[in-house]
mmCIF file of C-alpha atoms in Angstrom:
data_model
loop_
_atom_site.group_PDB
_atom_site.id
_atom_site.type_symbol
_atom_site.label_atom_id
_atom_site.label_comp_id
_atom_site.label_asym_id
_atom_site.label_seq_id
_atom_site.Cartn_x
_atom_site.Cartn_y
_atom_site.Cartn_z
ATOM 1 C CA MET N 281 -34.220 -73.989 -38.180
ATOM 2 C CA LYS N 282 -30.724 -73.458 -36.831
ATOM 3 C CA HIS N 283 -30.542 -70.854 -34.062
ATOM 4 C CA ASP N 284 -28.355 -67.778 -34.845
ATOM 5 C CA PRO N 285 -26.619 -66.447 -31.666
ATOM 6 C CA TRP N 286 -25.973 -63.021 -33.258
ATOM 7 C CA ARG N 287 -29.668 -62.271 -33.630
ATOM 8 C CA ARG N 288 -30.199 -62.069 -29.880
ATOM 9 C CA SER N 289 -27.614 -59.297 -29.496
ATOM 10 C CA ALA N 290 -29.098 -57.102 -32.216
ATOM 11 C CA GLY N 291 -30.991 -53.980 -30.949
ATOM 12 C CA PHE N 292 -31.917 -52.939 -27.359
ATOM 13 C CA SER N 293 -33.618 -55.128 -24.877
ATOM 14 C CA VAL N 294 -36.651 -53.803 -23.029
ATOM 15 C CA VAL N 295 -34.592 -53.282 -19.861
ATOM 16 C CA GLU N 296 -31.837 -51.402 -21.695
ATOM 17 C CA LEU N 297 -34.375 -49.183 -23.412
ATOM 18 C CA ALA N 298 -36.077 -48.381 -20.096
ATOM 19 C CA VAL N 299 -32.747 -47.413 -18.492
ATOM 20 C CA ALA N 300 -31.861 -45.145 -21.414
ATOM 21 C CA LEU N 301 -35.233 -43.391 -21.280
ATOM 22 C CA ALA N 302 -34.858 -42.901 -17.512
ATOM 23 C CA VAL N 303 -31.422 -41.252 -17.953
ATOM 24 C CA VAL N 304 -32.729 -38.941 -20.679
ATOM 25 C CA GLY N 305 -35.695 -38.020 -18.511
ATOM 26 C CA VAL N 306 -33.574 -37.174 -15.498
ATOM 27 C CA ALA N 307 -31.218 -35.047 -17.636
ATOM 28 C CA GLY N 308 -34.160 -33.242 -19.223
ATOM 29 C CA LEU N 309 -35.750 -32.554 -15.848
ATOM 30 C CA ALA N 310 -32.454 -31.169 -14.488
ATOM 31 C CA ALA N 311 -32.055 -28.933 -17.511
ATOM 32 C CA TRP N 312 -35.647 -27.694 -17.146
ATOM 33 C CA GLN N 313 -35.068 -26.853 -13.492
ATOM 34 C CA LEU N 314 -31.778 -25.049 -14.233
ATOM 35 C CA LEU N 315 -33.234 -23.005 -17.078
ATOM 36 C CA PRO N 316 -34.791 -20.247 -14.905
ATOM 37 C CA ALA N 317 -31.559 -19.908 -12.899
ATOM 38 C CA SER N 318 -29.440 -19.680 -16.020
ATOM 39 C CA ARG N 319 -31.852 -17.117 -17.461
ATOM 40 C CA GLY N 320 -31.490 -15.082 -14.245
ATOM 41 C CA VAL N 321 -27.701 -15.228 -14.460
ATOM 42 C CA ALA N 322 -27.787 -14.158 -18.103
ATOM 43 C CA GLU N 323 -30.145 -11.263 -17.418
ATOM 44 C CA GLY N 324 -28.298 -10.249 -14.226
ATOM 45 C CA ASP N 325 -29.666 -10.098 -10.710
ATOM 46 C CA PRO N 326 -31.238 -6.622 -10.321
ATOM 47 C CA SER N 327 -29.882 -6.160 -6.805
ATOM 48 C CA GLN N 328 -26.350 -7.079 -7.828
ATOM 49 C CA LEU N 329 -26.552 -4.824 -10.872
ATOM 50 C CA ARG N 330 -27.614 -1.887 -8.691
ATOM 51 C CA LEU N 331 -24.795 -2.580 -6.246
ATOM 52 C CA ARG N 332 -22.227 -2.869 -9.030
ATOM 53 C CA GLN N 333 -23.422 0.385 -10.578
ATOM 54 C CA ALA N 334 -23.219 2.070 -7.180
ATOM 55 C CA GLN N 335 -19.665 0.844 -6.596
ATOM 56 C CA ASP N 336 -18.517 2.078 -10.012
ATOM 57 C CA ALA N 337 -20.053 5.485 -9.331
ATOM 58 C CA VAL N 338 -18.531 5.735 -5.847
ATOM 59 C CA GLU N 339 -15.035 4.862 -7.035
ATOM 60 C CA GLY N 340 -15.356 7.202 -9.995
ATOM 61 C CA PHE N 341 -16.243 9.930 -7.507
ATOM 62 C CA VAL N 342 -13.003 9.160 -5.626
ATOM 63 C CA LEU N 343 -10.942 9.752 -8.769
ATOM 64 C CA ARG N 344 -12.654 13.101 -9.338
ATOM 65 C CA SER N 345 -12.839 14.392 -5.780
ATOM 66 C CA ALA N 346 -10.035 12.596 -3.866
ATOM 67 C CA ARG N 347 -12.534 11.428 -1.256
ATOM 68 C CA LEU N 348 -15.505 9.130 -0.838
ATOM 69 C CA PRO N 349 -18.967 10.696 -1.099
ATOM 70 C CA CYS N 350 -20.757 11.535 2.107
ATOM 71 C CA PRO N 351 -24.028 9.735 2.816
ATOM 72 C CA ALA N 352 -27.302 11.367 1.869
ATOM 73 C CA PRO N 353 -29.986 11.774 4.551
ATOM 74 C CA VAL N 354 -32.535 8.959 4.583
ATOM 75 C CA GLY N 355 -35.637 10.117 2.740
ATOM 76 C CA GLY N 356 -33.842 13.141 1.290
ATOM 77 C CA ASN N 357 -33.298 14.242 -2.296
ATOM 78 C CA GLY N 358 -30.215 12.072 -2.921
ATOM 79 C CA GLY N 359 -27.638 14.799 -2.361
ATOM 80 C CA GLU N 360 -24.725 14.105 -0.042
ATOM 81 C CA ALA N 361 -24.683 15.835 3.331
ATOM 82 C CA CYS N 362 -21.127 16.100 4.651
ATOM 83 C CA GLY N 363 -21.758 16.606 8.313
ATOM 84 C CA ALA N 364 -20.543 14.111 10.865
ATOM 85 C CA ASN N 365 -22.794 11.295 9.672
ATOM 86 C CA ALA N 366 -21.186 8.132 8.329
ATOM 87 C CA LEU N 367 -24.384 6.210 7.506
ATOM 88 C CA GLY N 368 -27.397 7.054 5.400
ATOM 89 C CA GLU N 369 -28.580 6.636 1.837
ATOM 90 C CA LEU N 370 -26.414 6.373 -1.237
ATOM 91 C CA PRO N 371 -26.152 9.963 -2.595
ATOM 92 C CA TRP N 372 -27.487 8.958 -5.993
ATOM 93 C CA ARG N 373 -28.064 12.526 -7.161
ATOM 94 C CA THR N 374 -24.485 13.548 -6.293
ATOM 95 C CA LEU N 375 -23.164 10.473 -8.084
ATOM 96 C CA GLY N 376 -25.277 11.108 -11.179
ATOM 97 C CA LEU N 377 -27.357 7.946 -10.763
ATOM 98 C CA GLN N 378 -31.069 7.430 -11.182
ATOM 99 C CA ARG N 379 -33.111 7.081 -8.030
ATOM 100 C CA ALA N 380 -33.913 3.463 -7.217
ATOM 101 C CA ASP N 381 -37.436 2.583 -6.122
ATOM 102 C CA VAL N 382 -35.910 1.941 -2.699
ATOM 103 C CA PRO N 383 -32.731 4.061 -2.334
ATOM 104 C CA LEU N 384 -29.687 2.051 -1.375
ATOM 105 C CA ARG N 385 -28.203 2.349 2.096
ATOM 106 C CA TYR N 386 -24.630 3.584 2.235
ATOM 107 C CA GLY N 387 -21.887 3.822 4.848
ATOM 108 C CA VAL N 388 -18.411 5.356 4.690
ATOM 109 C CA TYR N 389 -15.318 5.068 6.890
ATOM 110 C CA ARG N 390 -15.025 8.220 9.002
ATOM 111 C CA THR N 391 -12.798 8.570 12.050
ATOM 112 C CA ALA N 392 -10.784 11.393 13.547
ATOM 113 C CA ALA N 393 -7.569 9.821 12.239
ATOM 114 C CA ALA N 394 -8.795 9.070 8.732
ATOM 115 C CA ASP N 395 -12.013 10.582 7.412
ATOM 116 C CA LEU N 396 -12.362 9.114 3.928
ATOM 117 C CA ALA N 397 -15.261 11.463 3.122
ATOM 118 C CA THR N 398 -13.165 14.592 3.683
ATOM 119 C CA ALA N 399 -10.479 15.708 1.242
ATOM 120 C CA VAL N 400 -7.413 16.571 3.337
ATOM 121 C CA ALA N 401 -3.790 17.007 2.237
ATOM 122 C CA LYS N 402 -2.031 14.014 3.789
ATOM 123 C CA PHE N 403 0.599 13.066 1.207
ATOM 124 C CA GLY N 404 3.549 15.214 0.134
ATOM 125 C CA PRO N 405 6.678 13.889 -1.603
ATOM 126 C CA ASN N 406 9.950 15.175 -0.191
ATOM 127 C CA LEU N 407 11.002 17.513 -3.002
ATOM 128 C CA PRO N 408 14.242 19.533 -2.937
ATOM 129 C CA PRO N 409 13.978 23.199 -1.946
ATOM 130 C CA LEU N 410 15.099 24.364 -5.377
ATOM 131 C CA PRO N 411 14.037 25.066 -8.002
ATOM 132 C CA VAL N 412 10.539 26.433 -7.634
ATOM 133 C CA VAL N 413 8.366 24.753 -10.253
ATOM 134 C CA ALA N 414 5.969 27.250 -11.806
ATOM 135 C CA GLY N 415 2.342 26.503 -10.967
ATOM 136 C CA TYR N 416 3.133 23.698 -8.521
ATOM 137 C CA ASN N 417 1.318 23.710 -5.200
ATOM 138 C CA ALA N 418 2.761 21.248 -2.705
ATOM 139 C CA SER N 419 -0.382 21.465 -0.537
ATOM 140 C CA GLN N 420 -2.755 20.488 -3.350
ATOM 141 C CA ILE N 421 -5.246 17.704 -2.677
ATOM 142 C CA ASN N 422 -5.603 14.770 -5.052
ATOM 143 C CA GLY N 423 -5.915 11.005 -5.100
ATOM 144 C CA LEU N 424 -2.522 10.477 -3.496
ATOM 145 C CA ASP N 425 -3.820 12.182 -0.365
ATOM 146 C CA PHE N 426 -6.780 9.798 -0.386
ATOM 147 C CA CYS N 427 -4.373 6.863 -0.740
ATOM 148 C CA GLN N 428 -2.466 8.130 2.290
ATOM 149 C CA ALA N 429 -5.747 8.374 4.211
ATOM 150 C CA LEU N 430 -6.406 4.719 3.325
ATOM 151 C CA ARG N 431 -2.979 3.813 4.718
ATOM 152 C CA VAL N 432 -3.719 5.673 7.952
ATOM 153 C CA ALA N 433 -7.088 3.951 8.246
ATOM 154 C CA THR N 434 -5.484 0.549 7.680
ATOM 155 C CA ALA N 435 -2.899 1.197 10.383
ATOM 156 C CA ALA N 436 -5.485 2.339 12.949
ATOM 157 C CA PRO N 437 -8.863 0.789 12.107
ATOM 158 C CA GLY N 438 -11.933 1.771 14.038
ATOM 159 C CA GLY N 439 -14.506 3.036 11.568
ATOM 160 C CA LEU N 440 -17.087 1.334 9.380
ATOM 161 C CA THR N 441 -17.131 -2.464 9.336
ATOM 162 C CA ALA N 442 -18.887 -5.162 7.333
ATOM 163 C CA GLY N 443 -19.171 -8.406 9.205
ATOM 164 C CA GLY N 444 -16.649 -7.079 11.717
ATOM 165 C CA VAL N 445 -14.060 -6.303 9.013
ATOM 166 C CA PRO N 446 -13.007 -2.640 8.488
ATOM 167 C CA VAL N 447 -14.178 -1.383 5.098
ATOM 168 C CA ALA N 448 -13.803 1.883 3.203
ATOM 169 C CA TYR N 449 -17.473 1.956 2.265
ATOM 170 C CA ALA N 450 -20.452 -0.359 2.043
ATOM 171 C CA VAL N 451 -23.730 -0.348 0.092
ATOM 172 C CA ALA N 452 -26.919 -2.288 0.786
ATOM 173 C CA ASP N 453 -29.818 -3.056 -1.539
ATOM 174 C CA ALA N 454 -33.274 -4.015 -0.217
ATOM 175 C CA GLY N 455 -33.270 -7.295 -2.150
ATOM 176 C CA ALA N 456 -36.174 -9.060 -3.797
ATOM 177 C CA ASP N 457 -38.817 -8.035 -1.258
ATOM 178 C CA ARG N 458 -37.742 -4.336 -1.632
ATOM 179 C CA VAL N 459 -37.787 -3.882 2.139
ATOM 180 C CA PHE N 460 -34.648 -3.442 4.203
ATOM 181 C CA ASN N 461 -34.372 -6.131 6.828
ATOM 182 C CA LEU N 462 -31.911 -4.112 8.950
ATOM 183 C CA PRO N 463 -31.943 -0.447 10.053
ATOM 184 C CA TYR N 464 -28.267 0.119 8.977
ATOM 185 C CA THR N 465 -27.561 2.490 11.819
ATOM 186 C CA GLY N 466 -24.317 0.685 12.708
ATOM 187 C CA SER N 467 -22.160 -1.770 10.830
ATOM 188 C CA PHE N 468 -23.136 -3.701 7.701
ATOM 189 C CA PRO N 469 -23.500 -7.475 7.363
ATOM 190 C CA LEU N 470 -20.828 -9.478 5.584
ATOM 191 C CA PRO N 471 -21.330 -9.432 1.773
ATOM 192 C CA GLY N 472 -22.335 -12.661 0.075
ATOM 193 C CA ALA N 473 -24.562 -13.975 2.838
ATOM 194 C CA PRO N 474 -27.258 -16.323 1.461
ATOM 195 C CA SER N 475 -30.827 -15.131 1.374
ATOM 196 C CA THR N 476 -33.222 -16.389 4.006
ATOM 197 C CA PRO N 477 -36.922 -15.765 4.593
ATOM 198 C CA ALA N 478 -35.891 -13.263 7.281
ATOM 199 C CA PHE N 479 -33.043 -11.547 5.400
ATOM 200 C CA ASP N 480 -32.651 -11.014 1.668
ATOM 201 C CA ASP N 481 -30.797 -7.662 1.608
ATOM 202 C CA ARG N 482 -27.827 -7.661 -0.776
ATOM 203 C CA ILE N 483 -24.553 -6.142 0.470
ATOM 204 C CA ALA N 484 -21.483 -4.839 -1.352
ATOM 205 C CA ALA N 485 -18.479 -3.624 0.614
ATOM 206 C CA THR N 486 -14.951 -2.645 -0.330
ATOM 207 C CA GLY N 487 -12.140 -3.104 2.172
ATOM 208 C CA LEU N 488 -9.454 -0.519 2.820
ATOM 209 C CA GLY N 489 -6.713 -2.567 1.180
ATOM 210 C CA GLU N 490 -9.010 -3.650 -1.636
ATOM 211 C CA LEU N 491 -9.878 -0.069 -2.538
ATOM 212 C CA SER N 492 -6.203 0.876 -2.350
ATOM 213 C CA ALA N 493 -5.393 -1.912 -4.800
ATOM 214 C CA ARG N 494 -8.194 -0.909 -7.168
ATOM 215 C CA LEU N 495 -6.910 2.656 -7.251
ATOM 216 C CA SER N 496 -3.285 1.453 -7.737
ATOM 217 C CA CYS N 497 -2.319 3.478 -4.682
ATOM 218 C CA VAL N 498 0.915 1.616 -3.987
ATOM 219 C CA THR N 499 2.102 2.034 -7.568
ATOM 220 C CA ARG N 500 1.176 5.711 -7.843
ATOM 221 C CA MET N 501 2.594 6.669 -4.447
ATOM 222 C CA GLY N 502 5.744 4.714 -5.232
ATOM 223 C CA GLU N 503 6.098 6.541 -8.551
ATOM 224 C CA ALA N 504 5.659 9.905 -6.838
ATOM 225 C CA GLN N 505 8.223 9.077 -4.171
ATOM 226 C CA ALA N 506 10.674 7.701 -6.753
ATOM 227 C CA ALA N 507 10.332 10.876 -8.824
ATOM 228 C CA ALA N 508 10.943 12.945 -5.707
ATOM 229 C CA ARG N 509 14.074 10.946 -4.864
ATOM 230 C CA SER N 510 15.305 11.385 -8.434
ATOM 231 C CA ALA N 511 14.746 15.135 -8.102
ATOM 232 C CA TYR N 512 16.721 15.205 -4.866
ATOM 233 C CA ALA N 513 19.547 13.178 -6.433
ATOM 234 C CA ALA N 514 19.651 15.577 -9.394
ATOM 235 C CA PHE N 515 19.667 18.483 -6.944
ATOM 236 C CA ASP N 516 22.604 17.035 -4.985
ATOM 237 C CA ILE N 517 24.569 16.276 -8.151
ATOM 238 C CA TYR N 518 24.024 19.822 -9.380
ATOM 239 C CA ARG N 519 25.275 21.227 -6.063
ATOM 240 C CA ASP N 520 28.447 19.153 -6.438
ATOM 241 C CA ALA N 521 28.853 20.383 -10.014
ATOM 242 C CA ASP N 522 28.341 23.966 -8.885
ATOM 243 C CA MET N 523 31.013 23.603 -6.194
ATOM 244 C CA PHE N 524 33.405 21.970 -8.671
ATOM 245 C CA ASP N 525 32.774 24.756 -11.196
ATOM 246 C CA ARG N 526 33.569 27.375 -8.562
ATOM 247 C CA PHE N 527 36.823 25.571 -7.803
ATOM 248 C CA ARG N 528 37.735 25.501 -11.504
ATOM 249 C CA GLN N 529 36.919 29.176 -11.913
ATOM 250 C CA PHE N 530 39.098 29.972 -8.896
ATOM 251 C CA ALA N 531 41.933 27.842 -10.290
ATOM 252 C CA TYR N 532 41.618 29.650 -13.604
ATOM 253 C CA GLN N 533 41.914 33.023 -11.871
ATOM 254 C CA VAL N 534 45.000 31.751 -10.021
ATOM 255 C CA ARG N 535 46.553 30.734 -13.351
ATOM 256 C CA ILE N 536 45.789 34.140 -14.808
ATOM 257 C CA SER N 537 47.513 35.754 -11.824
ATOM 258 C CA ASN N 538 50.495 33.435 -12.285
ATOM 259 C CA THR N 539 50.756 34.475 -15.922
ATOM 260 C CA LYS N 540 50.656 38.120 -14.990
ATOM 261 C CA MET N 541 53.384 37.576 -12.377
ATOM 262 C CA ALA N 542 55.499 35.649 -14.876
ATOM 263 C CA THR N 543 55.063 38.472 -17.401
ATOM 264 C CA ALA N 544 56.181 40.992 -14.768
ATOM 265 C CA THR N 545 59.194 38.813 -13.937
ATOM 266 C CA VAL N 546 60.184 38.713 -17.607
ATOM 267 C CA SER N 547 59.863 42.484 -17.744
ATOM 268 C CA LEU N 548 62.109 42.886 -14.691
ATOM 269 C CA ALA N 549 64.626 40.432 -16.103
ATOM 270 C CA SER N 550 64.656 42.410 -19.336
ATOM 271 C CA LEU N 551 65.353 45.599 -17.402
ATOM 272 C CA ASP N 552 68.158 43.850 -15.505
ATOM 273 C CA MET N 553 69.574 42.710 -18.831
ATOM 274 C CA LEU N 554 69.469 46.244 -20.209
ATOM 275 C CA ASN N 555 71.091 47.613 -17.053
ATOM 276 C CA ALA N 556 73.851 45.009 -17.256
ATOM 277 C CA ILE N 557 74.505 45.841 -20.908
ATOM 278 C CA ALA N 558 74.534 49.547 -20.149
ATOM 279 C CA THR N 559 76.891 49.054 -17.203
ATOM 280 C CA THR N 560 79.283 46.962 -19.301
ATOM 281 C CA ALA N 561 79.199 49.491 -22.112
ATOM 282 C CA SER N 562 80.042 52.261 -19.672
ATOM 283 C CA ALA N 563 82.913 50.190 -18.279
ATOM 284 C CA VAL N 564 84.335 49.601 -21.757
ATOM 285 C CA SER N 565 84.039 53.277 -22.620
ATOM 286 C CA LEU N 566 85.631 54.281 -19.347
ATOM 287 C CA ALA N 567 88.472 51.799 -19.877
ATOM 288 C CA ALA N 568 89.185 53.255 -23.259
ATOM 289 C CA ASN N 569 89.318 56.871 -22.062
ATOM 290 C CA SER N 570 90.576 56.624 -18.497
ATOM 291 C CA VAL N 571 93.717 55.465 -16.798
ATOM 292 C CA GLY N 572 93.397 52.776 -14.104
ATOM 293 C CA VAL N 573 90.247 51.083 -15.382
ATOM 294 C CA GLY N 574 90.988 47.813 -16.990
ATOM 295 C CA ALA N 575 90.012 44.249 -17.622
ATOM 296 C CA PRO N 576 88.502 43.418 -14.195
ATOM 297 C CA THR N 577 85.810 46.041 -14.585
ATOM 298 C CA ILE N 578 84.939 44.901 -18.052
ATOM 299 C CA ALA N 579 84.923 41.270 -16.905
ATOM 300 C CA GLY N 580 82.494 42.142 -14.094
ATOM 301 C CA GLY N 581 80.158 43.799 -16.567
ATOM 302 C CA VAL N 582 80.248 40.764 -18.849
ATOM 303 C CA LEU N 583 79.386 38.463 -15.926
ATOM 304 C CA ALA N 584 76.462 40.732 -15.009
ATOM 305 C CA ILE N 585 75.209 40.493 -18.587
ATOM 306 C CA GLY N 586 75.443 36.678 -18.400
ATOM 307 C CA ALA N 587 73.551 36.529 -15.120
ATOM 308 C CA ALA N 588 70.885 38.864 -16.438
ATOM 309 C CA ALA N 589 70.559 36.750 -19.577
ATOM 310 C CA ALA N 590 70.162 33.579 -17.494
ATOM 311 C CA ALA N 591 67.500 35.252 -15.338
ATOM 312 C CA LEU N 592 65.667 36.453 -18.441
ATOM 313 C CA THR N 593 65.752 32.966 -19.927
ATOM 314 C CA ALA N 594 64.373 31.423 -16.713
ATOM 315 C CA ALA N 595 61.657 34.070 -16.519
ATOM 316 C CA SER N 596 60.703 33.418 -20.136
ATOM 317 C CA VAL N 597 60.442 29.684 -19.435
ATOM 318 C CA GLN N 598 58.255 30.373 -16.421
ATOM 319 C CA LEU N 599 56.089 32.656 -18.522
ATOM 320 C CA GLY N 600 55.645 29.931 -21.134
ATOM 321 C CA LEU N 601 54.653 27.419 -18.451
ATOM 322 C CA ALA N 602 52.236 29.938 -16.899
ATOM 323 C CA VAL N 603 50.613 30.621 -20.273
ATOM 324 C CA THR N 604 50.200 26.863 -20.893
ATOM 325 C CA ALA N 605 48.753 26.325 -17.407
ATOM 326 C CA GLU N 606 46.375 29.252 -17.893
ATOM 327 C CA ALA N 607 45.122 27.831 -21.177
ATOM 328 C CA LYS N 608 44.578 24.424 -19.558
ATOM 329 C CA ALA N 609 42.806 25.956 -16.580
ATOM 330 C CA GLY N 610 40.641 28.022 -18.932
ATOM 331 C CA LYS N 611 39.533 24.904 -20.819
ATOM 332 C CA GLN N 612 38.789 23.095 -17.553
ATOM 333 C CA ALA N 613 36.762 26.071 -16.331
ATOM 334 C CA THR N 614 34.820 26.180 -19.606
ATOM 335 C CA ASP N 615 34.145 22.431 -19.480
ATOM 336 C CA SER N 616 33.021 22.557 -15.847
ATOM 337 C CA THR N 617 30.666 25.423 -16.647
ATOM 338 C CA ALA N 618 29.174 23.395 -19.506
ATOM 339 C CA VAL N 619 28.715 20.353 -17.229
ATOM 340 C CA LYS N 620 27.133 22.579 -14.607
ATOM 341 C CA ALA N 621 24.678 23.948 -17.187
ATOM 342 C CA ARG N 622 23.680 20.433 -18.279
ATOM 343 C CA LEU N 623 23.187 19.309 -14.687
ATOM 344 C CA LEU N 624 21.179 22.447 -13.968
ATOM 345 C CA ALA N 625 18.835 21.523 -16.825
ATOM 346 C CA ALA N 626 18.671 17.938 -15.507
ATOM 347 C CA ARG N 627 17.896 19.229 -12.003
ATOM 348 C CA ASP N 628 15.067 21.426 -13.260
ATOM 349 C CA ALA N 629 13.679 18.619 -15.439
ATOM 350 C CA ALA N 630 13.731 16.147 -12.532
ATOM 351 C CA ALA N 631 12.038 18.644 -10.214
ATOM 352 C CA THR N 632 9.392 19.393 -12.839
ATOM 353 C CA ALA N 633 8.774 15.669 -13.412
ATOM 354 C CA ALA N 634 8.398 15.073 -9.671
ATOM 355 C CA ALA N 635 5.992 17.997 -9.349
ATOM 356 C CA GLN N 636 3.948 16.732 -12.291
ATOM 357 C CA GLN N 637 3.863 13.222 -10.818
ATOM 358 C CA ASP N 638 2.545 14.619 -7.558
ATOM 359 C CA THR N 639 0.075 16.900 -9.347
ATOM 360 C CA LYS N 640 -1.586 14.227 -11.471
ATOM 361 C CA GLY N 641 -2.291 12.038 -8.460
ATOM 362 C CA LEU N 642 -4.237 8.959 -9.586
ATOM 363 C CA LEU N 643 -5.000 10.245 -13.069
ATOM 364 C CA PRO N 644 -3.412 8.273 -15.933
#
C-alpha cells in the first residue's frame, strides 16, 4: 500500500496533546488561585470601606461646619471633644456614623497658626466701603475661611503628619486582626503600606493640598476675590460718574446764569433804545418850537438810536446763544444723571454679588 504523507499530519501527536493539557492546567490553576482575590475586590475590603466612609463623613462635616471634626476621646461615646487634643478616636456619633466594632483612630492638624478643628474667620474679600449690603456679615465663618486655614497650614507646616508628610487629617482602621498595632499617640504611618504579620492596620490620610483641591478652594477663593475686585471697579466707576454728573450740573447752572445775564442785557439795551428814541423825539420837538436848535441835535439823537439798536441786536444774539447753550447743558446734565443712575445700580449689583459669593463659601 502506498504511503500517504498527509495522514501523518492529521490530528495531534501525543507530545502536542500533553503540552496543550499542561497549558490549560496552568491557566486553570491560576484562575482558581485568583478567584478569592477577585471576589474580595468585588465585595470590597472591609477596612478600606470603613476608611472611605469615614473620609466622606469628615469632608462632609467640613462643608457643613467650616472645620474638621475634633477627635473623640478613646473609649468614649463617639462625640467629638474640642479641647487641645489632636489625636483620638473618629467621632463617629458626631459624624452620624455607626460605631465600628473597633472604633477608628483619628488625627487632625492643629497648630497655633492653623487649627483646622476650630472655625475661625481667616478669609475676607476686599469689598468697597459702600454700599452696605443688607444682611451681609463680613466676619461670617464659612468654607472659605477653612480654605484660608489650609493655605496657612501649607505655608507653615508643623502639625499632624503621615509618614513624615503634613496632612490635614488621618484615619486608621485596626485591619483584619481587629487590633491596633500602633498606639497612635503621635504621627500616623504612610497610607498604602503592605500588611505584615506585625502590622496590618489600614491608614487613610488626606494632605493639606489634596483636601484643598477636593474642596475646590482655589476656584472658590478666586471667584470670591474676582467678585470683590469687580465690586471695587464698579464702585470706582460710579465715583467717576458721580463727579462727572456734579460737573455737568454745575455747568448747567452756569448756563442758566448766563441766560439770565443775557436776558438782563437785552432788557437794558431795550431801555437804552427807548431812551434814545425819547431823546431824539424831544430834540425834534424842540427844534420845531425853539430857535437855535437845529439839525446837529437831531442828528445826534438819530445816532444814539442807531447805537442803541446795535446794542439791542447784539444783546439779542447773545441771549439766543445763551438759551441754546443752556438747552445743551441741560441735556448733558440729564444724560449724565441717567448714566450715574445706571452705574449706581451696577455698583450695588456688583457689591451684592460679591457679598453673596463670600456668603455662600464652598456651597454650590
